[in-house]
Coordinates of C-alpha atoms in Angstrom, one line a residue:
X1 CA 91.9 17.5 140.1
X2 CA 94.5 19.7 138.0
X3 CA 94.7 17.6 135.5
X4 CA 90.4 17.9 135.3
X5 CA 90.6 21.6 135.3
X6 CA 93.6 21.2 132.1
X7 CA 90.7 18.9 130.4
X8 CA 88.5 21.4 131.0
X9 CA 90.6 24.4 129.9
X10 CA 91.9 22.8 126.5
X11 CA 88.2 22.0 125.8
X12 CA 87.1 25.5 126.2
X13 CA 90.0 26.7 123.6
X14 CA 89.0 24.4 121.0
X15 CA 85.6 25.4 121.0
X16 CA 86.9 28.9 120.8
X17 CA 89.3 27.8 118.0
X18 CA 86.1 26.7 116.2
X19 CA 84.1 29.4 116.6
X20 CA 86.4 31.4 114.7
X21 CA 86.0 29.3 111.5
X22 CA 82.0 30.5 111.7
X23 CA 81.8 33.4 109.2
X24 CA 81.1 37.0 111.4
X25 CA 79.0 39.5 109.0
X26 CA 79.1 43.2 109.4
X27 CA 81.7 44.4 112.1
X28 CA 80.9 42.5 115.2
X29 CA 83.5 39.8 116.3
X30 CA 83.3 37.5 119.4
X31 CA 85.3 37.5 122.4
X32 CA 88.9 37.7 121.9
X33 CA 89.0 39.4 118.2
X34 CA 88.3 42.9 117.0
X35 CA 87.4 43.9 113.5
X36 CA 90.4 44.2 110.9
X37 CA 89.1 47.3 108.8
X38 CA 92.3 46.6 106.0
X39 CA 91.4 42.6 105.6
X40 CA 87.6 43.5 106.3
X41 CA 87.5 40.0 108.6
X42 CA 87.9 39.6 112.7
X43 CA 91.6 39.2 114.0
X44 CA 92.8 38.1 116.9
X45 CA 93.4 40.3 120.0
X46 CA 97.0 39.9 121.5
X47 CA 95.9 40.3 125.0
X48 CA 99.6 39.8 125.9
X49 CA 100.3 43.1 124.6
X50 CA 97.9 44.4 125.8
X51 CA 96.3 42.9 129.3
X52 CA 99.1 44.4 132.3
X53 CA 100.4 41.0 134.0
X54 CA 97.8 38.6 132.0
X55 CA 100.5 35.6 134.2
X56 CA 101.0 35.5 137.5
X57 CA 103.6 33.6 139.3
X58 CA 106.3 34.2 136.9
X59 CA 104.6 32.7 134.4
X60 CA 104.5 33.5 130.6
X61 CA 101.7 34.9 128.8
X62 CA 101.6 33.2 125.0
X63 CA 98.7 34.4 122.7
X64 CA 96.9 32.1 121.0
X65 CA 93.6 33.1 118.8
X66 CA 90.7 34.0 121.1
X67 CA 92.9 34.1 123.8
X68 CA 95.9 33.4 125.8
X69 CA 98.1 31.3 128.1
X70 CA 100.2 30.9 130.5
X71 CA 103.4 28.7 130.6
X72 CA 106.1 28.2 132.8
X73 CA 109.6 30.1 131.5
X74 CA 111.6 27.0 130.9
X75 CA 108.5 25.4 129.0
X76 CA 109.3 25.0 125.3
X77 CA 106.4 24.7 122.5
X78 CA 106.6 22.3 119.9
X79 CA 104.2 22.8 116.5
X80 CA 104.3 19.7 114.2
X81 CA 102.0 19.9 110.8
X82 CA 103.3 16.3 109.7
X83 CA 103.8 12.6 110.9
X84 CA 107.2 12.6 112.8
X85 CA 109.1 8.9 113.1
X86 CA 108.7 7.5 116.4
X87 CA 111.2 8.2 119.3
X88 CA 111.5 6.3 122.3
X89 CA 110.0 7.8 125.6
X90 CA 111.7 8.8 128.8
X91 CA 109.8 8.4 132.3
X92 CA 108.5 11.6 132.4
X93 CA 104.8 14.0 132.6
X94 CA 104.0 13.9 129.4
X95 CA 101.4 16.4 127.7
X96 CA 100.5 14.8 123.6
X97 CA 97.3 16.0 121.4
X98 CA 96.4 14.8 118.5
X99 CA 93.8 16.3 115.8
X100 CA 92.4 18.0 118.8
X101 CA 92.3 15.5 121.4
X102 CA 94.0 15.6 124.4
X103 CA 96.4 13.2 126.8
X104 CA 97.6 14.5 129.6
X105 CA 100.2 13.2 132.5
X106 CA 100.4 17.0 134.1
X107 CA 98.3 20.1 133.8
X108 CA 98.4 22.2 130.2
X109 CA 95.9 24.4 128.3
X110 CA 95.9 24.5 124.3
X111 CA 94.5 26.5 121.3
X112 CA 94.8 26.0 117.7
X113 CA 97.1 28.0 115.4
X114 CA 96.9 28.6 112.1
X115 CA 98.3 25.7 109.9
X116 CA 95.9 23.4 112.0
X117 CA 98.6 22.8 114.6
X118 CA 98.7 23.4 118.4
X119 CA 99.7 25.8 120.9
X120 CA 100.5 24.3 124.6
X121 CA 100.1 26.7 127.4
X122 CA 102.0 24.7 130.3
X123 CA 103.2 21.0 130.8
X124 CA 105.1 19.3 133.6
X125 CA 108.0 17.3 131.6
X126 CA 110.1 15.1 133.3
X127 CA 112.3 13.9 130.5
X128 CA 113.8 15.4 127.2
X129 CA 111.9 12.7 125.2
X130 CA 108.5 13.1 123.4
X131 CA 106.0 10.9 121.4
X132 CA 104.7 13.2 118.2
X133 CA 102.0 12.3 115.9
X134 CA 100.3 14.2 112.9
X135 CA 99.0 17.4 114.3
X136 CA 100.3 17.0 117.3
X137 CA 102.3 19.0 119.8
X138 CA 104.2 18.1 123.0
X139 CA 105.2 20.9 125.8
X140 CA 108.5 19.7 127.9
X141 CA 110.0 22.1 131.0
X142 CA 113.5 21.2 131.5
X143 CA 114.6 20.3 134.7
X144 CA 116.4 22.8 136.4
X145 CA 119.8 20.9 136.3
X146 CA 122.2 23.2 134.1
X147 CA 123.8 20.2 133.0
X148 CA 120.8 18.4 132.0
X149 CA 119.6 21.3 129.7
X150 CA 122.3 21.7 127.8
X151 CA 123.0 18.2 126.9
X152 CA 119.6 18.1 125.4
X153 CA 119.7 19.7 122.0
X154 CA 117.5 21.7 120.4
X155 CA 114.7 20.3 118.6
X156 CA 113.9 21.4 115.1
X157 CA 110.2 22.0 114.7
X158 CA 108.0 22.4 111.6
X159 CA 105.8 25.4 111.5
X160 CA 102.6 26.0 108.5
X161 CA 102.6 28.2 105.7
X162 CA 103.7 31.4 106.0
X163 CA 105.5 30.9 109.7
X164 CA 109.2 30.3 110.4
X165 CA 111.2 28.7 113.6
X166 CA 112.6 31.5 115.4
X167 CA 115.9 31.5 117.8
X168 CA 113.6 30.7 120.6
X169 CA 112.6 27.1 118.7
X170 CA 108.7 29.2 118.8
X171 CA 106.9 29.5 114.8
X172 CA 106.7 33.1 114.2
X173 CA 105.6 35.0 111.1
X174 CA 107.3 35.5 107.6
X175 CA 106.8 39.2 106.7
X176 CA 106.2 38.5 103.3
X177 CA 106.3 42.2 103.0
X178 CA 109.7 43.2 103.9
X179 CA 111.3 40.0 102.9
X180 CA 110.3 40.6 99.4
X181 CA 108.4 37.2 98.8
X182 CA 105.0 38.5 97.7
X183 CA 103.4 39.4 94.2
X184 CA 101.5 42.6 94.5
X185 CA 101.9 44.9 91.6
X186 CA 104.2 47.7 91.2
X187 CA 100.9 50.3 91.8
X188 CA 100.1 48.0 94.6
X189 CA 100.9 48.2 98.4
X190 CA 101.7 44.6 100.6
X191 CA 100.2 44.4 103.7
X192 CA 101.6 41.8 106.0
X193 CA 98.9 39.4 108.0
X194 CA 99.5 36.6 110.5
X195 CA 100.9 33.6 108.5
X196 CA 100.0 35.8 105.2
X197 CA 100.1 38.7 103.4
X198 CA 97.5 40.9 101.0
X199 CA 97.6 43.2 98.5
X200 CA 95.9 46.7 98.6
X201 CA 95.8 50.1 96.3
X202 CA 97.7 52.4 97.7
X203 CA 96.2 55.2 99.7
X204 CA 93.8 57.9 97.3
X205 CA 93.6 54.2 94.7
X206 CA 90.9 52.1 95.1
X207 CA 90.6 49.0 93.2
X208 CA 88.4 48.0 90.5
X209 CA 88.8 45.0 88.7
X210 CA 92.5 44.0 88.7
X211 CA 93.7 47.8 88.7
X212 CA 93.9 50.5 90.8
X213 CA 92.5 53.7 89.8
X214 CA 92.6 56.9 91.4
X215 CA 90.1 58.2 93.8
X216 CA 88.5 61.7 92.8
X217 CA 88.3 63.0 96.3
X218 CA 86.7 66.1 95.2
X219 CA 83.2 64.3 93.8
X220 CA 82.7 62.6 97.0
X221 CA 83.4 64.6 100.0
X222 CA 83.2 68.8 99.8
X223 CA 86.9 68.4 102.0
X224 CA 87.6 72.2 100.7
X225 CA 86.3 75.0 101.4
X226 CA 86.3 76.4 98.3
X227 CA 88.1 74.7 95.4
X228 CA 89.2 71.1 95.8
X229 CA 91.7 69.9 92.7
X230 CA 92.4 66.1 92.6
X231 CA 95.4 64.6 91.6
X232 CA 96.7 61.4 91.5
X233 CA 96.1 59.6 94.6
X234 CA 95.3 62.8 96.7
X235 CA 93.7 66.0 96.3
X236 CA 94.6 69.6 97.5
X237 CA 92.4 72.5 98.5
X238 CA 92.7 76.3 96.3
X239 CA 91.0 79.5 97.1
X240 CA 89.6 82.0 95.2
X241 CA 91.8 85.3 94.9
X242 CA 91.9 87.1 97.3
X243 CA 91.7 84.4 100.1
X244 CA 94.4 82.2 101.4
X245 CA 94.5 78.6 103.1
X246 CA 94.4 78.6 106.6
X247 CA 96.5 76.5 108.7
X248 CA 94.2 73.5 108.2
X249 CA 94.6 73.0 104.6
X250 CA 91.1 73.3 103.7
X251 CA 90.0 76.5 104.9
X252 CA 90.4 79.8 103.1
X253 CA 90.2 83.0 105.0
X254 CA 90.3 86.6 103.6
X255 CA 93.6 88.0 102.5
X256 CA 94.1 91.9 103.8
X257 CA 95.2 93.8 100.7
X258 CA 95.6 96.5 102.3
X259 CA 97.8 95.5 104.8
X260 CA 99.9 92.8 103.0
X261 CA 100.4 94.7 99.5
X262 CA 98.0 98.0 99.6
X263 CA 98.6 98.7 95.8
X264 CA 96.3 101.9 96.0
X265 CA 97.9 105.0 95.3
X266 CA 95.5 106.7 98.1
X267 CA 92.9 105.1 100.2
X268 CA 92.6 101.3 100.7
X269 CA 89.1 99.6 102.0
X270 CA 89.3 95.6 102.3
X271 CA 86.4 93.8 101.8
X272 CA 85.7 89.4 101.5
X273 CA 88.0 88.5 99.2
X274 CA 89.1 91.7 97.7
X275 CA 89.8 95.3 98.4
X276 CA 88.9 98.9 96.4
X277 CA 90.7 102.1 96.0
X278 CA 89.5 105.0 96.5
X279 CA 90.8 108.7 96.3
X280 CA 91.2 111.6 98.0
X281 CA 88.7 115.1 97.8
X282 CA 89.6 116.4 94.3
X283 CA 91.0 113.2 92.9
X284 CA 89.4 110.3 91.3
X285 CA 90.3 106.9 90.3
X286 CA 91.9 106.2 87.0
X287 CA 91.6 103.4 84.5
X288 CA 93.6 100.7 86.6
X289 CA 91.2 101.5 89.6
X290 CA 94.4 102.0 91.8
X291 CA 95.9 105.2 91.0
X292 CA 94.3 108.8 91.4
X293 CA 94.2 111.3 89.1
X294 CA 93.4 114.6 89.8
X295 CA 90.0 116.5 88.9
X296 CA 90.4 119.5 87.1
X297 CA 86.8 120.9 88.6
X298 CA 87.5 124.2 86.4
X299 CA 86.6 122.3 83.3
X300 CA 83.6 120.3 85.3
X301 CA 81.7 123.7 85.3
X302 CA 82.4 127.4 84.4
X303 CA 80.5 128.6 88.0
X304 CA 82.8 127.6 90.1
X305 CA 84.2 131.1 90.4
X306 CA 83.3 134.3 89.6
X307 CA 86.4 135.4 87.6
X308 CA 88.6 133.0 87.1
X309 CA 89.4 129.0 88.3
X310 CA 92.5 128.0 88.5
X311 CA 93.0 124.0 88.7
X312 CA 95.7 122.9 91.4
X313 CA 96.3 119.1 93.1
X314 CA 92.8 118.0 94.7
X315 CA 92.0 121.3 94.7
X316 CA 91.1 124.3 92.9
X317 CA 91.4 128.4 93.7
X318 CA 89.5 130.9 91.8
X319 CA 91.1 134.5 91.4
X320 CA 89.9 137.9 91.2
X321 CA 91.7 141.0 88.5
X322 CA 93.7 143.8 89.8
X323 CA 91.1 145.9 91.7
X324 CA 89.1 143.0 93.4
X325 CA 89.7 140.6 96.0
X326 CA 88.3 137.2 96.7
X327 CA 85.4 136.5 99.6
X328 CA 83.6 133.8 99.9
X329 CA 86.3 131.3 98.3
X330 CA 84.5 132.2 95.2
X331 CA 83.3 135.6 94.5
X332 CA 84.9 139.1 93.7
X333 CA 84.2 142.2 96.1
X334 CA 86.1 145.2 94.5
X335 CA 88.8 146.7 96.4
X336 CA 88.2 150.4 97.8
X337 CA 91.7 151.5 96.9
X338 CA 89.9 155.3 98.3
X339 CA 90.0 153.4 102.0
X340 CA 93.0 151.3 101.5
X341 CA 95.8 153.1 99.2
X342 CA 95.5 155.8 96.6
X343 CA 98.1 158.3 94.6
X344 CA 95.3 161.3 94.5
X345 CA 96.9 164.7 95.7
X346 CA 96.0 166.7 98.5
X347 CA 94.1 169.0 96.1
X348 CA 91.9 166.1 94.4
X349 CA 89.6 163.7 95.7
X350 CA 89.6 160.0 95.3
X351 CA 86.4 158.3 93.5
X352 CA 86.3 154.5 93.7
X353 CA 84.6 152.6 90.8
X354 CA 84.3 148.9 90.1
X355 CA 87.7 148.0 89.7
X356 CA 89.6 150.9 90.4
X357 CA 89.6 154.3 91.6
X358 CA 89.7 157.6 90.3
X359 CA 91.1 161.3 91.1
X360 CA 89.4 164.0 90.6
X361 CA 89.5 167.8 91.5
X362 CA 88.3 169.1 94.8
X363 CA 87.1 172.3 92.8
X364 CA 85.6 171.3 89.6
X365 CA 84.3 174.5 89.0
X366 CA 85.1 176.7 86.1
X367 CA 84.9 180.4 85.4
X368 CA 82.0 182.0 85.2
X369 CA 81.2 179.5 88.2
X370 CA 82.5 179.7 91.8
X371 CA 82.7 176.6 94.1
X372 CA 79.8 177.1 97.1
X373 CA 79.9 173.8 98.7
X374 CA 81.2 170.6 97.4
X375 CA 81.2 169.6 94.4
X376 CA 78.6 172.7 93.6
X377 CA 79.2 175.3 91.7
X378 CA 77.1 178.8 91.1
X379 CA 77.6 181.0 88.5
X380 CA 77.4 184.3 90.1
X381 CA 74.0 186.8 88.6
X382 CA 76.4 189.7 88.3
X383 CA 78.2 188.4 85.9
X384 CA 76.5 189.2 82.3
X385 CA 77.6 185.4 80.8
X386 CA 75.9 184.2 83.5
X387 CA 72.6 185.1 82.6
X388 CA 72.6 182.5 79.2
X389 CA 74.3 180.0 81.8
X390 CA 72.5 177.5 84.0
X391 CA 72.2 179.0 87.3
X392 CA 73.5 175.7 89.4
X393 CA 76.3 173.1 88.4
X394 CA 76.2 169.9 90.4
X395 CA 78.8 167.6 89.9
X396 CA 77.9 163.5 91.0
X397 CA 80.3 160.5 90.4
X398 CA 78.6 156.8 90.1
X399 CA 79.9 153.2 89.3
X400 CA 78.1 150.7 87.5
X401 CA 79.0 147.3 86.6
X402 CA 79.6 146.3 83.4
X403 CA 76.7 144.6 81.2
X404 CA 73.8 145.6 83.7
X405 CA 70.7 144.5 82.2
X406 CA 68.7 146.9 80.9
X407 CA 65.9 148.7 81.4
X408 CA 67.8 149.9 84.8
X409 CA 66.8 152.7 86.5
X410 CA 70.2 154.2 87.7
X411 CA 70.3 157.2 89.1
X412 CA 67.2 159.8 90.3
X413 CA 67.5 163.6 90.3
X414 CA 65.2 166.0 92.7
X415 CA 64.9 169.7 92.5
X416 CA 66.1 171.0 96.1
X417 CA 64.5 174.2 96.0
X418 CA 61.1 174.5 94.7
X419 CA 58.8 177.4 94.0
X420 CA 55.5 178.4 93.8
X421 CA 53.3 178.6 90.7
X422 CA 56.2 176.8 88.7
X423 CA 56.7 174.4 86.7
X424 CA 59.7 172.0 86.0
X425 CA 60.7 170.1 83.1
X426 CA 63.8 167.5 83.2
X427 CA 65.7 166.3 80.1
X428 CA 69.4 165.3 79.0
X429 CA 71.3 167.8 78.0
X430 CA 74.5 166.3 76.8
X431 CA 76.4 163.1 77.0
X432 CA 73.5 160.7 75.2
X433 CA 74.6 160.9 71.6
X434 CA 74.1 156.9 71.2
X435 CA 70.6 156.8 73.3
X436 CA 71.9 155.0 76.5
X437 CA 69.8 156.5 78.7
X438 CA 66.7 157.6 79.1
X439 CA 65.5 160.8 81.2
X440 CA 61.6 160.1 83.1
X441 CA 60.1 162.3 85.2
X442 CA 58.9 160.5 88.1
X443 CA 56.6 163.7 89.9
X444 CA 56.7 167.3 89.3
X445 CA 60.2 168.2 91.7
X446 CA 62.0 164.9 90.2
X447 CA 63.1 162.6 87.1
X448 CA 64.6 159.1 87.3
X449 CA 67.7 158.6 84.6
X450 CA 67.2 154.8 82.8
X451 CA 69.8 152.5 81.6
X452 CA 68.3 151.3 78.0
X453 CA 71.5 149.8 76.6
X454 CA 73.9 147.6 78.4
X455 CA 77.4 149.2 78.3
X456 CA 80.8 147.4 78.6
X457 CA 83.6 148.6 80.4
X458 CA 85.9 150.0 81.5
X459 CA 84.6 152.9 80.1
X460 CA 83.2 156.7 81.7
X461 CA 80.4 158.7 80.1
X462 CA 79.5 162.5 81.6
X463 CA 75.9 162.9 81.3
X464 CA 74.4 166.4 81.7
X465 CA 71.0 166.1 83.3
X466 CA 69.1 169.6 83.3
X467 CA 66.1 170.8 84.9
X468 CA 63.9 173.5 83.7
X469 CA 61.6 175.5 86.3
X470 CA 59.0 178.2 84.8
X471 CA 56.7 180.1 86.7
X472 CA 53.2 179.7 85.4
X473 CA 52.9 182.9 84.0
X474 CA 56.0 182.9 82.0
X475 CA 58.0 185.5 83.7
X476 CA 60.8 183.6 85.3
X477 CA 62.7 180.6 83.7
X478 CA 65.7 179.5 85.0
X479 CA 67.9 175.9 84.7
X480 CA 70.7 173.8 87.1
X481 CA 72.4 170.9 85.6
X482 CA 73.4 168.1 86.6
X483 CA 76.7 166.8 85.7
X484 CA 76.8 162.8 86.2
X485 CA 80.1 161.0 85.5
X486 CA 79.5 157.6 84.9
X487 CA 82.3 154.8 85.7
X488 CA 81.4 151.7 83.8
X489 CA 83.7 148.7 85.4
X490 CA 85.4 146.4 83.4
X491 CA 83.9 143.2 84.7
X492 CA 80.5 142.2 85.4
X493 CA 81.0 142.1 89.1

């Protein structure tokens, strides 16, 4: 019955052994092999190395191609590729194949190796001896006498192309490779396979024709994110300034100037792949769009302030002359130096222009003429000079600035007593010599004085304004005068 099942096995791993011969398209292999993507062909799975406790019973697991067996510890394998001489048998369980047949005294399972000879997978031996033909192989287990296995020796075994006997009397593989048997060229790489060995282009190479030229990575696959540059059999990944490579080699990420080297002299603003400057209120960016340079905003415009702009760092300050004060930031208000501080004495009275101030006497009246109230002054009817005198002097202070446009009307004068059946007449007495003003009579009690010529300052002109009054029958005539000191400022504000 065992030796049925052994039939049966070793018939089942020749078939396999066959079916490997048949040529396997695309990537699909059959049982026992997987797809070899270097050698683009099926190889053999080593289920030994792989399969936890393929053998029970401390038995050994030996791969063969589409599968694997299982042989007692103290079985030896024997692989013959040519006709051995004859040797004289021993009694013993005997396990022979030849050219794929089988004869069998015991139980065993085979497959075929490459070189065309055989793998067993278990035999029960009784003797040392064995018969050997072309192709054929023999498994013996030593008997457990000590003695008895070591006065056999060791047989020496032939193994196929590209296979060795190892220390264990079992053909193993010649690594081509590392012994430094094959022929690949210098720009090729040996790869070692079962019983051979093949010759690739190294990795980034692929062949064509009997060289191996270099693979442009970066016309096949977009691996960078941005710039891909090839070289010989690889490629690397560049970004654009102002990004970097990330971690991964192939990605590039934005590069924060303005944290890792802010080169602005002022203000730094990152954006994708790049950053700006800019600059502080009252500074702007110079040529090398980094720096700031400061705007002189007094030669932008001549508006900026009243009097006078005065340029500073980011800034500017405009200034007023001696007598004003600045409001606004900007403008000029004059200074009342009468309210503030003023060097008149006790006996004078302060008059504030555009500018400045002035002092003038609390009693401006001269003889004939005594003071009555302020600032008016009568010459007294007893007196004889009197009578060729005007009656009234009334003294008035005003401030203009300078360069007023003209035709201004400046300054109005009203009769303050007024008489029945009379008639009054207004002209300039004194003070117009160069036609400044102009004297018009606005209704019978009062005149208006007009500015006809702009006047620059600092400069003061007294203009006597007189008014006649006559009754209508010719018997009473009289005048009062006004005396009007005008302050022209210096400035136009």
């Amino acid at each position: 019955m065992l030796r049925t099942l052994f039939l049966t096995m070793l018939t089942l791993a020749l078939a396999k052994s066959q079916e490997t011969e048949e040529t396997i398209t695309y990537t699909q292999c059959t049982d026992g092999y997987e797809w070899d993507p270097v050698r683009q062909q099926c190889k053999d799975i080593d289920e030994c190395d792989i399969v936890p406790d393929a053998c029970k019973g401390g038995m050994k697991c030996v791969n063969h191609y589409g599968g694997y067996l299982c042989l007692p510890k103290t079985a030896q394998i024997i692989v013959n590729n040519e006709q051995p001489q004859q040797e004289t048998p021993a009694p013993s369980e005997t396990v022979a194949a030849s050219g794929g047949g089988l004869s069998a005294a015991g139980m065993a399972a085979s497959g075929v190796v490459p070189g065309g000879g055989f793998i067993a997978s278990a035999a029960a031996v009784a003797g040392p001896e064995m018969q050997t033909g072309r192709n054929n192989f023999v498994i013996r287990r030593n008997p457990a006498d000590p003695q008895r296995i070591s006065s056999s020796p060791p047989h020496r075994i032939q193994c196929a192309a590209g296979y060795e006997q190892s220390e264990h009397n079992v053909c193993q593989d010649i690594d081509e490779c590392t012994a430094g048997t094959h022929n690949c060229r210098a720009d090729q790489l040996c790869v070692n396979l079962r019983g051979s060995f093949t010759c690739q282009c190294h990795p980034g190479y692929q062949s064509r024709g009997e060289q191996c030229v270099d693979i442009d990575e970066c016309t096949i696959t977009p691996y960078c994110h941005q710039r891909c540059v090839n070289t010989p059999g690889s490629f690397y990944c560049q970004c654009s300034p102002g990004f970097q490579l990330a971690a991964n080699n192939y990605t590039c990420v934005d590069i924060n100037e303005c944290d890792a080297s802010n080169q602005c002299a002022q203000q730094c603003y990152n954006i994708l792949g790049s950053f700006i400057c800019q600059c502080n209120q009252g500074y702007e960016l110079s040529s090398d769009r980094l720096n700031c340079e400061d705007i002189d905003e007094c030669r932008t415009s001549s508006y900026l302030c009243q009097y006078q702009c005065v340029n500073e760092p980011g800034k500017f300050s405009c200034m007023c002359p001696q007598g004003y004060q600045v409001m606004r930031s900007r403008t000029c208000q004059d200074i009342n130096e009468c309210e503030t501080t003023n060097e008149c004495r006790e006996d004078e009275m302060c008059w504030n222009y555009h500018g400045g101030f002035r002092c003038y006497p609390r009693n401006p009246c001269q003889d004939p003429y005594v003071l009555t109230s302020e600032n008016r002054c009568v010459c007294p009817v007893s007196s004889a000079v009197c009578r060729e005198l005007p009656q009234s002097i009334v003294y008035k202070y005003m401030s203009i600035r300078s360069d007023r446009s003209v035709p201004s009307d400046i300054f109005q004068i009203q009769a303050t007593t007024i008489y029945a059946n009379t008639i009054n007449t207004f002209r300039i007495k004194s003070g117009n010599e160069n036609g400044e003003f102009y004297l018009r009579q606005t209704s019978p009690v009062s005149a208006m004085l007009v500015l006809v010529k702009p006047l620059s300052g600092p400069r003061e002109y007294i203009v006597d304004l007189e008014m006649l009054t006559v009754n209508s029958i010719g018997t009473f005539r009289t005048s009062s005068v006004l005396r009007l000191t005008i302050i022209v400022g210096p400035f136009a504000f």
